[in-house]
Amino acid sequence: MGPSKSHIFIFLLIISIFSSPLSSADITTFIYKGCANQKFQDPSGISSQNLQSLYETLISQSSTTNFYNTTTGNPQLTTSVTGIYQCRGDLSNSDCNTCVKKIPETIGKVCGGDTIAARVQLDGCYLRYEVVGFPPAPATELLFKQCGSGRAGGSGFDSRVESALGQVVNGVGNGKGYYSGEYQSVYVLGQCEGGLGDGDCVNCVKSAVENGRSACGSSVSGQIYLQQCYISYTYNPNGVPGSGTDGGGIQTSATETGGGDGRHNTQKLVAIVIGGLAGLFLGIAFLLVLKSGFKKKKEKHSYGPYGGY
């Protein structure tokens, strides 16, 4: 019974390891922050109370919808606080809630708990708030950009990226304000803030694309965040996992490092690799269990009651 039990234990252990969720660590990865220099001015602490109420409301709503905005307190007073969150369009309600719950704590660490306006972007969501009367930023104001350290050479790279980003511009006008897809080994993603209409969304994404192409040039990846939209792209010379395409002769000169470049694409690749390894080990464990069972059956029929001696 010893070998059989050990094999079954290994079999169950592998199942538990490979069935563990991986997404929460990725979607709560910190991307950037924006913090106002001014602090709450009311000695009564009403602004701080309103901020906490705002957090509670936004977190509660994030378990049912991926976009929500509201104001807590009297909108006529400067002690009231308005806020908004948005989750990436492909997240489930559960993952959205997990992501949004992380942000108040993060704002407290990187901005302090009493700044009059703050914004934190994680990989899967963002949240911003400001006191009523705080001057709003233009929809297309550049907040953050990041270009991959890898560079692509050879003919055709620029046109591929241009075409892929063109798909984002067209895709976000679908009424949902979110698009992800692939074009010849370039994985792209774009999203607008939920309150934007289709026309404003398309214009915002166009501005993000222009910023990205200007800032990132031949980088194999880029992330551009504007006030009310963002885009990202990643070129994978071996093809986007699952796309069945290859790099078509375009070569990269360095490996991407740091800062979450190509994170969405990497998540897909990791999932595929882990799935493959899980299948392999499960198959091996299953065969070991069968082998042990056949061996015992054979021993039972080959020897007498005293082991044949």
PDB file of C-alpha atoms in Angstrom:
ATOM      1  CA  MET A   1       0.000   0.000   0.000  1.00  0.00           C
ATOM      2  CA  GLY A   2       2.995   2.345   0.642  1.00  0.00           C
ATOM      3  CA  PRO A   3       3.920   3.150  -2.990  1.00  0.00           C
ATOM      4  CA  SER A   4       0.291   3.528  -4.000  1.00  0.00           C
ATOM      5  CA  LYS A   5      -0.446   6.000  -1.209  1.00  0.00           C
ATOM      6  CA  SER A   6       2.648   8.049  -1.979  1.00  0.00           C
ATOM      7  CA  HIS A   7       1.723   8.250  -5.648  1.00  0.00           C
ATOM      8  CA  ILE A   8      -1.828   9.304  -4.823  1.00  0.00           C
ATOM      9  CA  PHE A   9      -0.447  11.964  -2.451  1.00  0.00           C
ATOM     10  CA  ILE A  10       1.802  13.340  -5.208  1.00  0.00           C
ATOM     11  CA  PHE A  11      -1.147  13.289  -7.596  1.00  0.00           C
ATOM     12  CA  LEU A  12      -3.329  15.326  -5.209  1.00  0.00           C
ATOM     13  CA  LEU A  13      -0.489  17.689  -4.320  1.00  0.00           C
ATOM     14  CA  ILE A  14       0.107  18.536  -7.967  1.00  0.00           C
ATOM     15  CA  ILE A  15      -3.607  19.213  -8.459  1.00  0.00           C
ATOM     16  CA  SER A  16      -3.664  21.613  -5.505  1.00  0.00           C
ATOM     17  CA  ILE A  17      -0.522  23.463  -6.650  1.00  0.00           C
ATOM     18  CA  PHE A  18      -1.589  23.989 -10.223  1.00  0.00           C
ATOM     19  CA  SER A  19      -5.169  24.852  -9.410  1.00  0.00           C
ATOM     20  CA  SER A  20      -4.123  27.790  -7.172  1.00  0.00           C
ATOM     21  CA  PRO A  21      -5.196  31.190  -8.506  1.00  0.00           C
ATOM     22  CA  LEU A  22      -2.409  33.309 -10.017  1.00  0.00           C
ATOM     23  CA  SER A  23      -4.248  36.410 -11.158  1.00  0.00           C
ATOM     24  CA  SER A  24      -4.612  38.406  -7.930  1.00  0.00           C
ATOM     25  CA  ALA A  25      -0.875  39.072  -7.550  1.00  0.00           C
ATOM     26  CA  ASP A  26      -0.704  40.328 -11.139  1.00  0.00           C
ATOM     27  CA  ILE A  27      -3.779  42.549 -11.210  1.00  0.00           C
ATOM     28  CA  THR A  28      -2.696  44.375  -8.040  1.00  0.00           C
ATOM     29  CA  THR A  29       0.807  45.127  -9.328  1.00  0.00           C
ATOM     30  CA  PHE A  30       1.546  48.827  -8.835  1.00  0.00           C
ATOM     31  CA  ILE A  31       1.927  50.908 -12.018  1.00  0.00           C
ATOM     32  CA  TYR A  32       1.978  54.595 -11.031  1.00  0.00           C
ATOM     33  CA  LYS A  33       0.633  57.214  -8.631  1.00  0.00           C
ATOM     34  CA  GLY A  34      -0.459  60.835  -8.723  1.00  0.00           C
ATOM     35  CA  CYS A  35      -0.711  62.776  -5.448  1.00  0.00           C
ATOM     36  CA  ALA A  36      -1.741  66.391  -4.818  1.00  0.00           C
ATOM     37  CA  ASN A  37       0.594  68.416  -2.627  1.00  0.00           C
ATOM     38  CA  GLN A  38      -2.204  69.997  -0.582  1.00  0.00           C
ATOM     39  CA  LYS A  39      -3.725  68.351   2.472  1.00  0.00           C
ATOM     40  CA  PHE A  40      -7.266  68.484   3.856  1.00  0.00           C
ATOM     41  CA  GLN A  41      -7.780  71.840   5.546  1.00  0.00           C
ATOM     42  CA  ASP A  42     -10.888  71.276   7.717  1.00  0.00           C
ATOM     43  CA  PRO A  43     -10.015  70.766  11.417  1.00  0.00           C
ATOM     44  CA  SER A  44     -13.310  68.924  11.933  1.00  0.00           C
ATOM     45  CA  GLY A  45     -12.045  65.904   9.974  1.00  0.00           C
ATOM     46  CA  ILE A  46     -15.199  65.769   7.839  1.00  0.00           C
ATOM     47  CA  SER A  47     -13.172  65.479   4.610  1.00  0.00           C
ATOM     48  CA  SER A  48     -11.322  62.455   5.958  1.00  0.00           C
ATOM     49  CA  GLN A  49     -14.605  60.875   7.015  1.00  0.00           C
ATOM     50  CA  ASN A  50     -16.065  61.506   3.572  1.00  0.00           C
ATOM     51  CA  LEU A  51     -13.004  59.934   1.959  1.00  0.00           C
ATOM     52  CA  GLN A  52     -13.394  56.777   4.028  1.00  0.00           C
ATOM     53  CA  SER A  53     -17.091  56.618   3.131  1.00  0.00           C
ATOM     54  CA  LEU A  54     -16.142  57.031  -0.514  1.00  0.00           C
ATOM     55  CA  TYR A  55     -13.689  54.142  -0.318  1.00  0.00           C
ATOM     56  CA  GLU A  56     -16.314  51.905   1.258  1.00  0.00           C
ATOM     57  CA  THR A  57     -18.850  52.730  -1.440  1.00  0.00           C
ATOM     58  CA  LEU A  58     -16.411  52.192  -4.307  1.00  0.00           C
ATOM     59  CA  ILE A  59     -15.161  48.897  -2.903  1.00  0.00           C
ATOM     60  CA  SER A  60     -18.719  47.680  -2.423  1.00  0.00           C
ATOM     61  CA  GLN A  61     -19.700  48.598  -5.984  1.00  0.00           C
ATOM     62  CA  SER A  62     -16.605  46.930  -7.450  1.00  0.00           C
ATOM     63  CA  SER A  63     -18.095  43.492  -6.730  1.00  0.00           C
ATOM     64  CA  THR A  64     -20.944  44.190  -9.155  1.00  0.00           C
ATOM     65  CA  THR A  65     -19.602  46.503 -11.888  1.00  0.00           C
ATOM     66  CA  ASN A  66     -16.230  47.427 -13.340  1.00  0.00           C
ATOM     67  CA  PHE A  67     -16.874  51.191 -13.361  1.00  0.00           C
ATOM     68  CA  TYR A  68     -18.473  53.512 -10.830  1.00  0.00           C
ATOM     69  CA  ASN A  69     -18.269  57.140  -9.711  1.00  0.00           C
ATOM     70  CA  THR A  70     -19.925  58.947  -6.830  1.00  0.00           C
ATOM     71  CA  THR A  71     -19.622  61.821  -4.346  1.00  0.00           C
ATOM     72  CA  THR A  72     -19.800  61.612  -0.562  1.00  0.00           C
ATOM     73  CA  GLY A  73     -20.766  64.558   1.590  1.00  0.00           C
ATOM     74  CA  ASN A  74     -22.619  67.717   0.654  1.00  0.00           C
ATOM     75  CA  PRO A  75     -21.713  68.508  -2.992  1.00  0.00           C
ATOM     76  CA  GLN A  76     -22.017  72.229  -2.182  1.00  0.00           C
ATOM     77  CA  LEU A  77     -19.196  72.075   0.368  1.00  0.00           C
ATOM     78  CA  THR A  78     -15.457  71.726  -0.189  1.00  0.00           C
ATOM     79  CA  THR A  79     -15.374  68.952   2.411  1.00  0.00           C
ATOM     80  CA  SER A  80     -17.190  66.588   0.050  1.00  0.00           C
ATOM     81  CA  VAL A  81     -15.126  64.112  -1.967  1.00  0.00           C
ATOM     82  CA  THR A  82     -15.810  62.733  -5.421  1.00  0.00           C
ATOM     83  CA  GLY A  83     -14.228  59.521  -6.674  1.00  0.00           C
ATOM     84  CA  ILE A  84     -14.160  56.952  -9.420  1.00  0.00           C
ATOM     85  CA  TYR A  85     -12.720  53.520 -10.084  1.00  0.00           C
ATOM     86  CA  GLN A  86     -12.454  51.402 -13.201  1.00  0.00           C
ATOM     87  CA  CYS A  87     -11.323  47.839 -13.726  1.00  0.00           C
ATOM     88  CA  ARG A  88      -9.822  46.381 -16.878  1.00  0.00           C
ATOM     89  CA  GLY A  89     -12.529  45.217 -19.243  1.00  0.00           C
ATOM     90  CA  ASP A  90     -11.620  41.531 -19.084  1.00  0.00           C
ATOM     91  CA  LEU A  91     -11.740  41.199 -15.280  1.00  0.00           C
ATOM     92  CA  SER A  92     -14.481  39.321 -13.466  1.00  0.00           C
ATOM     93  CA  ASN A  93     -16.422  41.087 -10.723  1.00  0.00           C
ATOM     94  CA  SER A  94     -14.484  39.119  -8.137  1.00  0.00           C
ATOM     95  CA  ASP A  95     -11.108  40.130  -9.580  1.00  0.00           C
ATOM     96  CA  CYS A  96     -12.302  43.723  -9.932  1.00  0.00           C
ATOM     97  CA  ASN A  97     -13.206  43.788  -6.244  1.00  0.00           C
ATOM     98  CA  THR A  98      -9.847  42.260  -5.302  1.00  0.00           C
ATOM     99  CA  CYS A  99      -8.041  44.941  -7.284  1.00  0.00           C
ATOM    100  CA  VAL A 100     -10.053  47.944  -6.049  1.00  0.00           C
ATOM    101  CA  LYS A 101      -9.783  46.851  -2.393  1.00  0.00           C
ATOM    102  CA  LYS A 102      -6.003  47.139  -2.676  1.00  0.00           C
ATOM    103  CA  ILE A 103      -5.975  50.801  -3.728  1.00  0.00           C
ATOM    104  CA  PRO A 104      -7.036  52.697  -0.557  1.00  0.00           C
ATOM    105  CA  GLU A 105      -4.224  51.010   1.338  1.00  0.00           C
ATOM    106  CA  THR A 106      -1.803  51.826  -1.488  1.00  0.00           C
ATOM    107  CA  ILE A 107      -2.870  55.482  -1.606  1.00  0.00           C
ATOM    108  CA  GLY A 108      -2.270  55.711   2.128  1.00  0.00           C
ATOM    109  CA  LYS A 109       1.287  54.450   1.642  1.00  0.00           C
ATOM    110  CA  VAL A 110       2.324  56.430  -1.424  1.00  0.00           C
ATOM    111  CA  CYS A 111       0.303  59.657  -0.985  1.00  0.00           C
ATOM    112  CA  GLY A 112      -0.717  59.773   2.650  1.00  0.00           C
ATOM    113  CA  GLY A 113      -4.236  59.553   3.989  1.00  0.00           C
ATOM    114  CA  ASP A 114      -5.082  63.253   3.924  1.00  0.00           C
ATOM    115  CA  THR A 115      -4.162  64.565   0.472  1.00  0.00           C
ATOM    116  CA  ILE A 116      -6.985  66.431  -1.285  1.00  0.00           C
ATOM    117  CA  ALA A 117      -6.605  64.443  -4.520  1.00  0.00           C
ATOM    118  CA  ALA A 118      -4.920  61.190  -5.476  1.00  0.00           C
ATOM    119  CA  ARG A 119      -4.843  58.557  -8.171  1.00  0.00           C
ATOM    120  CA  VAL A 120      -3.315  55.079  -8.162  1.00  0.00           C
ATOM    121  CA  GLN A 121      -3.125  52.756 -11.136  1.00  0.00           C
ATOM    122  CA  LEU A 122      -2.646  49.039 -10.594  1.00  0.00           C
ATOM    123  CA  ASP A 123      -2.326  46.528 -13.399  1.00  0.00           C
ATOM    124  CA  GLY A 124      -6.003  45.608 -13.294  1.00  0.00           C
ATOM    125  CA  CYS A 125      -7.699  48.799 -12.107  1.00  0.00           C
ATOM    126  CA  TYR A 126      -7.348  52.403 -11.043  1.00  0.00           C
ATOM    127  CA  LEU A 127      -9.023  54.658  -8.513  1.00  0.00           C
ATOM    128  CA  ARG A 128      -8.906  58.429  -8.203  1.00  0.00           C
ATOM    129  CA  TYR A 129     -10.570  60.947  -5.942  1.00  0.00           C
ATOM    130  CA  GLU A 130     -10.508  64.688  -5.328  1.00  0.00           C
ATOM    131  CA  VAL A 131     -12.300  67.189  -3.134  1.00  0.00           C
ATOM    132  CA  VAL A 132     -15.155  69.006  -4.838  1.00  0.00           C
ATOM    133  CA  GLY A 133     -13.768  72.085  -6.584  1.00  0.00           C
ATOM    134  CA  PHE A 134     -10.393  70.536  -7.384  1.00  0.00           C
ATOM    135  CA  PRO A 135      -9.512  71.536 -10.993  1.00  0.00           C
ATOM    136  CA  PRO A 136     -10.058  68.571 -13.331  1.00  0.00           C
ATOM    137  CA  ALA A 137      -7.353  67.425 -15.752  1.00  0.00           C
ATOM    138  CA  PRO A 138      -8.083  67.318 -19.506  1.00  0.00           C
ATOM    139  CA  ALA A 139      -9.177  63.904 -20.783  1.00  0.00           C
ATOM    140  CA  THR A 140      -6.060  63.522 -22.940  1.00  0.00           C
ATOM    141  CA  GLU A 141      -3.471  64.757 -20.427  1.00  0.00           C
ATOM    142  CA  LEU A 142      -0.508  62.360 -20.301  1.00  0.00           C
ATOM    143  CA  LEU A 143      -0.165  60.899 -16.810  1.00  0.00           C
ATOM    144  CA  PHE A 144       2.347  58.104 -17.266  1.00  0.00           C
ATOM    145  CA  LYS A 145       4.253  56.332 -20.021  1.00  0.00           C
ATOM    146  CA  GLN A 146       6.546  53.344 -20.051  1.00  0.00           C
ATOM    147  CA  CYS A 147       8.476  51.900 -22.977  1.00  0.00           C
ATOM    148  CA  GLY A 148      10.038  48.455 -23.034  1.00  0.00           C
ATOM    149  CA  SER A 149      13.818  48.187 -22.923  1.00  0.00           C
ATOM    150  CA  GLY A 150      13.785  45.766 -25.874  1.00  0.00           C
ATOM    151  CA  ARG A 151      14.191  47.140 -29.382  1.00  0.00           C
ATOM    152  CA  ALA A 152      12.908  45.657 -32.624  1.00  0.00           C
ATOM    153  CA  GLY A 153      14.785  45.912 -35.897  1.00  0.00           C
ATOM    154  CA  GLY A 154      14.115  44.920 -39.473  1.00  0.00           C
ATOM    155  CA  SER A 155      11.513  45.985 -41.966  1.00  0.00           C
ATOM    156  CA  GLY A 156       7.851  45.854 -41.143  1.00  0.00           C
ATOM    157  CA  PHE A 157       7.899  46.434 -37.386  1.00  0.00           C
ATOM    158  CA  ASP A 158       6.603  50.002 -37.490  1.00  0.00           C
ATOM    159  CA  SER A 159       3.807  49.144 -39.891  1.00  0.00           C
ATOM    160  CA  ARG A 160       2.761  46.166 -37.740  1.00  0.00           C
ATOM    161  CA  VAL A 161       2.549  48.277 -34.610  1.00  0.00           C
ATOM    162  CA  GLU A 162       0.715  51.042 -36.462  1.00  0.00           C
ATOM    163  CA  SER A 163      -1.833  48.568 -37.809  1.00  0.00           C
ATOM    164  CA  ALA A 164      -2.264  46.883 -34.423  1.00  0.00           C
ATOM    165  CA  LEU A 165      -2.817  50.202 -32.660  1.00  0.00           C
ATOM    166  CA  GLY A 166      -5.207  51.198 -35.417  1.00  0.00           C
ATOM    167  CA  GLN A 167      -7.310  48.201 -34.402  1.00  0.00           C
ATOM    168  CA  VAL A 168      -7.459  49.591 -30.856  1.00  0.00           C
ATOM    169  CA  VAL A 169      -8.710  52.964 -32.119  1.00  0.00           C
ATOM    170  CA  ASN A 170     -11.448  51.250 -34.119  1.00  0.00           C
ATOM    171  CA  GLY A 171     -12.202  48.686 -31.424  1.00  0.00           C
ATOM    172  CA  VAL A 172     -12.865  51.051 -28.502  1.00  0.00           C
ATOM    173  CA  GLY A 173     -15.677  52.675 -30.467  1.00  0.00           C
ATOM    174  CA  ASN A 174     -17.759  49.521 -30.016  1.00  0.00           C
ATOM    175  CA  GLY A 175     -19.878  50.992 -27.248  1.00  0.00           C
ATOM    176  CA  LYS A 176     -17.929  49.222 -24.521  1.00  0.00           C
ATOM    177  CA  GLY A 177     -14.851  51.438 -24.500  1.00  0.00           C
ATOM    178  CA  TYR A 178     -12.556  48.417 -24.278  1.00  0.00           C
ATOM    179  CA  TYR A 179     -10.619  46.420 -26.844  1.00  0.00           C
ATOM    180  CA  SER A 180      -7.919  43.767 -26.789  1.00  0.00           C
ATOM    181  CA  GLY A 181      -6.582  41.817 -29.715  1.00  0.00           C
ATOM    182  CA  GLU A 182      -3.603  40.779 -31.815  1.00  0.00           C
ATOM    183  CA  TYR A 183      -2.205  41.697 -35.198  1.00  0.00           C
ATOM    184  CA  GLN A 184       0.801  39.838 -36.618  1.00  0.00           C
ATOM    185  CA  SER A 185       2.429  39.101 -33.252  1.00  0.00           C
ATOM    186  CA  VAL A 186       1.577  42.483 -31.706  1.00  0.00           C
ATOM    187  CA  TYR A 187      -0.789  42.167 -28.736  1.00  0.00           C
ATOM    188  CA  VAL A 188      -2.728  45.371 -28.034  1.00  0.00           C
ATOM    189  CA  LEU A 189      -5.157  46.621 -25.416  1.00  0.00           C
ATOM    190  CA  GLY A 190      -7.041  49.882 -24.947  1.00  0.00           C
ATOM    191  CA  GLN A 191      -9.687  51.173 -22.571  1.00  0.00           C
ATOM    192  CA  CYS A 192     -11.540  54.418 -21.907  1.00  0.00           C
ATOM    193  CA  GLU A 193     -13.079  55.682 -18.717  1.00  0.00           C
ATOM    194  CA  GLY A 194     -16.660  54.515 -18.446  1.00  0.00           C
ATOM    195  CA  GLY A 195     -18.204  57.957 -18.643  1.00  0.00           C
ATOM    196  CA  LEU A 196     -16.750  58.785 -22.067  1.00  0.00           C
ATOM    197  CA  GLY A 197     -18.940  58.610 -25.150  1.00  0.00           C
ATOM    198  CA  ASP A 198     -17.753  56.652 -28.189  1.00  0.00           C
ATOM    199  CA  GLY A 199     -16.492  59.728 -30.041  1.00  0.00           C
ATOM    200  CA  ASP A 200     -14.554  61.122 -27.071  1.00  0.00           C
ATOM    201  CA  CYS A 201     -13.207  57.645 -26.337  1.00  0.00           C
ATOM    202  CA  VAL A 202     -11.867  57.241 -29.873  1.00  0.00           C
ATOM    203  CA  ASN A 203     -10.241  60.696 -29.749  1.00  0.00           C
ATOM    204  CA  CYS A 204      -8.635  59.929 -26.398  1.00  0.00           C
ATOM    205  CA  VAL A 205      -7.202  56.635 -27.653  1.00  0.00           C
ATOM    206  CA  LYS A 206      -5.914  58.349 -30.787  1.00  0.00           C
ATOM    207  CA  SER A 207      -4.000  60.760 -28.552  1.00  0.00           C
ATOM    208  CA  ALA A 208      -2.638  57.839 -26.529  1.00  0.00           C
ATOM    209  CA  VAL A 209      -1.489  56.108 -29.726  1.00  0.00           C
ATOM    210  CA  GLU A 210       0.262  59.265 -30.932  1.00  0.00           C
ATOM    211  CA  ASN A 211       1.984  59.618 -27.570  1.00  0.00           C
ATOM    212  CA  GLY A 212       3.022  55.985 -27.627  1.00  0.00           C
ATOM    213  CA  ARG A 213       4.483  56.006 -31.120  1.00  0.00           C
ATOM    214  CA  SER A 214       6.329  59.247 -30.424  1.00  0.00           C
ATOM    215  CA  ALA A 215       7.686  58.205 -27.025  1.00  0.00           C
ATOM    216  CA  CYS A 216       8.413  54.509 -27.546  1.00  0.00           C
ATOM    217  CA  GLY A 217       9.583  54.359 -31.183  1.00  0.00           C
ATOM    218  CA  SER A 218      11.070  50.926 -31.858  1.00  0.00           C
ATOM    219  CA  SER A 219      10.465  49.580 -28.322  1.00  0.00           C
ATOM    220  CA  VAL A 220       8.873  46.148 -28.358  1.00  0.00           C
ATOM    221  CA  SER A 221       6.283  47.283 -25.814  1.00  0.00           C
ATOM    222  CA  GLY A 222       4.672  50.414 -24.497  1.00  0.00           C
ATOM    223  CA  GLN A 223       2.097  51.574 -21.958  1.00  0.00           C
ATOM    224  CA  ILE A 224       0.514  55.018 -22.244  1.00  0.00           C
ATOM    225  CA  TYR A 225      -1.894  56.327 -19.606  1.00  0.00           C
ATOM    226  CA  LEU A 226      -3.897  59.493 -20.211  1.00  0.00           C
ATOM    227  CA  GLN A 227      -6.418  61.008 -17.816  1.00  0.00           C
ATOM    228  CA  GLN A 228      -9.393  59.130 -19.281  1.00  0.00           C
ATOM    229  CA  CYS A 229      -7.935  56.306 -21.376  1.00  0.00           C
ATOM    230  CA  TYR A 230      -4.881  54.123 -21.815  1.00  0.00           C
ATOM    231  CA  ILE A 231      -3.302  51.780 -24.319  1.00  0.00           C
ATOM    232  CA  SER A 232      -0.625  49.116 -24.235  1.00  0.00           C
ATOM    233  CA  TYR A 233       1.100  47.045 -26.878  1.00  0.00           C
ATOM    234  CA  THR A 234       3.585  44.178 -26.801  1.00  0.00           C
ATOM    235  CA  TYR A 235       5.442  42.669 -29.720  1.00  0.00           C
ATOM    236  CA  ASN A 236       6.320  38.999 -29.287  1.00  0.00           C
ATOM    237  CA  PRO A 237       8.736  37.763 -31.976  1.00  0.00           C
ATOM    238  CA  ASN A 238       7.595  34.196 -31.348  1.00  0.00           C
ATOM    239  CA  GLY A 239       3.951  35.112 -31.835  1.00  0.00           C
ATOM    240  CA  VAL A 240       1.254  35.961 -29.352  1.00  0.00           C
ATOM    241  CA  PRO A 241       0.519  32.761 -27.385  1.00  0.00           C
ATOM    242  CA  GLY A 242      -2.353  30.969 -29.035  1.00  0.00           C
ATOM    243  CA  SER A 243      -2.300  33.126 -32.176  1.00  0.00           C
ATOM    244  CA  GLY A 244      -0.426  30.675 -34.365  1.00  0.00           C
ATOM    245  CA  THR A 245       1.783  33.429 -35.803  1.00  0.00           C
ATOM    246  CA  ASP A 246       5.494  33.983 -35.723  1.00  0.00           C
ATOM    247  CA  GLY A 247       7.749  37.005 -35.745  1.00  0.00           C
ATOM    248  CA  GLY A 248       8.148  37.072 -39.515  1.00  0.00           C
ATOM    249  CA  GLY A 249      11.863  37.862 -39.449  1.00  0.00           C
ATOM    250  CA  ILE A 250      11.746  40.978 -37.259  1.00  0.00           C
ATOM    251  CA  GLN A 251      14.469  40.672 -34.645  1.00  0.00           C
ATOM    252  CA  THR A 252      14.681  42.131 -31.161  1.00  0.00           C
ATOM    253  CA  SER A 253      17.943  43.321 -29.677  1.00  0.00           C
ATOM    254  CA  ALA A 254      17.228  42.986 -25.966  1.00  0.00           C
ATOM    255  CA  THR A 255      15.054  41.205 -23.481  1.00  0.00           C
ATOM    256  CA  GLU A 256      12.255  43.177 -21.823  1.00  0.00           C
ATOM    257  CA  THR A 257      12.831  43.860 -18.163  1.00  0.00           C
ATOM    258  CA  GLY A 258      11.096  45.610 -15.317  1.00  0.00           C
ATOM    259  CA  GLY A 259       8.021  47.707 -14.771  1.00  0.00           C
ATOM    260  CA  GLY A 260       5.415  45.279 -16.035  1.00  0.00           C
ATOM    261  CA  ASP A 261       6.134  45.683 -19.772  1.00  0.00           C
ATOM    262  CA  GLY A 262       4.143  43.091 -21.698  1.00  0.00           C
ATOM    263  CA  ARG A 263       2.493  41.869 -18.519  1.00  0.00           C
ATOM    264  CA  HIS A 264      -0.815  40.837 -20.117  1.00  0.00           C
ATOM    265  CA  ASN A 265       0.992  38.859 -22.787  1.00  0.00           C
ATOM    266  CA  THR A 266       3.291  37.303 -20.192  1.00  0.00           C
ATOM    267  CA  GLN A 267       0.306  36.217 -18.112  1.00  0.00           C
ATOM    268  CA  LYS A 268      -1.074  34.308 -21.089  1.00  0.00           C
ATOM    269  CA  LEU A 269       2.296  32.652 -21.705  1.00  0.00           C
ATOM    270  CA  VAL A 270       2.685  31.710 -18.028  1.00  0.00           C
ATOM    271  CA  ALA A 271      -0.812  30.234 -17.994  1.00  0.00           C
ATOM    272  CA  ILE A 272      -0.036  28.126 -21.064  1.00  0.00           C
ATOM    273  CA  VAL A 273       3.278  26.895 -19.634  1.00  0.00           C
ATOM    274  CA  ILE A 274       1.759  26.087 -16.244  1.00  0.00           C
ATOM    275  CA  GLY A 275      -1.149  24.333 -17.899  1.00  0.00           C
ATOM    276  CA  GLY A 276       1.235  22.229 -19.962  1.00  0.00           C
ATOM    277  CA  LEU A 277       3.381  21.350 -16.948  1.00  0.00           C
ATOM    278  CA  ALA A 278       0.308  20.533 -14.909  1.00  0.00           C
ATOM    279  CA  GLY A 279      -0.940  18.175 -17.609  1.00  0.00           C
ATOM    280  CA  LEU A 280       2.475  16.531 -17.874  1.00  0.00           C
ATOM    281  CA  PHE A 281       2.868  15.943 -14.139  1.00  0.00           C
ATOM    282  CA  LEU A 282      -0.710  14.814 -13.712  1.00  0.00           C
ATOM    283  CA  GLY A 283      -0.200  12.314 -16.502  1.00  0.00           C
ATOM    284  CA  ILE A 284       3.020  11.010 -14.932  1.00  0.00           C
ATOM    285  CA  ALA A 285       1.400  10.728 -11.500  1.00  0.00           C
ATOM    286  CA  PHE A 286      -1.577   8.892 -12.980  1.00  0.00           C
ATOM    287  CA  LEU A 287       0.704   6.431 -14.780  1.00  0.00           C
ATOM    288  CA  LEU A 288       2.651   5.806 -11.572  1.00  0.00           C
ATOM    289  CA  VAL A 289      -0.565   5.006  -9.742  1.00  0.00           C
ATOM    290  CA  LEU A 290      -1.644   2.623 -12.494  1.00  0.00           C
ATOM    291  CA  LYS A 291       1.794   1.001 -12.571  1.00  0.00           C
ATOM    292  CA  SER A 292       1.688   0.464  -8.837  1.00  0.00           C
ATOM    293  CA  GLY A 293      -1.782  -1.077  -9.083  1.00  0.00           C
ATOM    294  CA  PHE A 294      -0.794  -3.463 -11.884  1.00  0.00           C
ATOM    295  CA  LYS A 295       2.353  -4.442 -10.013  1.00  0.00           C
ATOM    296  CA  LYS A 296       0.385  -5.352  -6.900  1.00  0.00           C
ATOM    297  CA  LYS A 297      -2.130  -7.299  -8.965  1.00  0.00           C
ATOM    298  CA  LYS A 298       0.677  -9.200 -10.662  1.00  0.00           C
ATOM    299  CA  GLU A 299       2.383  -9.983  -7.330  1.00  0.00           C
ATOM    300  CA  LYS A 300      -0.917 -11.220  -5.915  1.00  0.00           C
ATOM    301  CA  HIS A 301      -1.349 -13.725  -8.736  1.00  0.00           C
ATOM    302  CA  SER A 302       2.318 -14.791  -8.997  1.00  0.00           C
ATOM    303  CA  TYR A 303       3.017 -15.843  -5.410  1.00  0.00           C
ATOM    304  CA  GLY A 304       1.456 -18.056  -2.765  1.00  0.00           C
ATOM    305  CA  PRO A 305       0.101 -16.928   0.580  1.00  0.00           C
ATOM    306  CA  TYR A 306       3.665 -16.786   1.993  1.00  0.00           C
ATOM    307  CA  GLY A 307       5.222 -14.827  -0.803  1.00  0.00           C
ATOM    308  CA  GLY A 308       6.339 -17.929  -2.743  1.00  0.00           C
ATOM    309  CA  TYR A 309       9.011 -19.015  -0.292  1.00  0.00           C
TER     310      TYR A 309
END
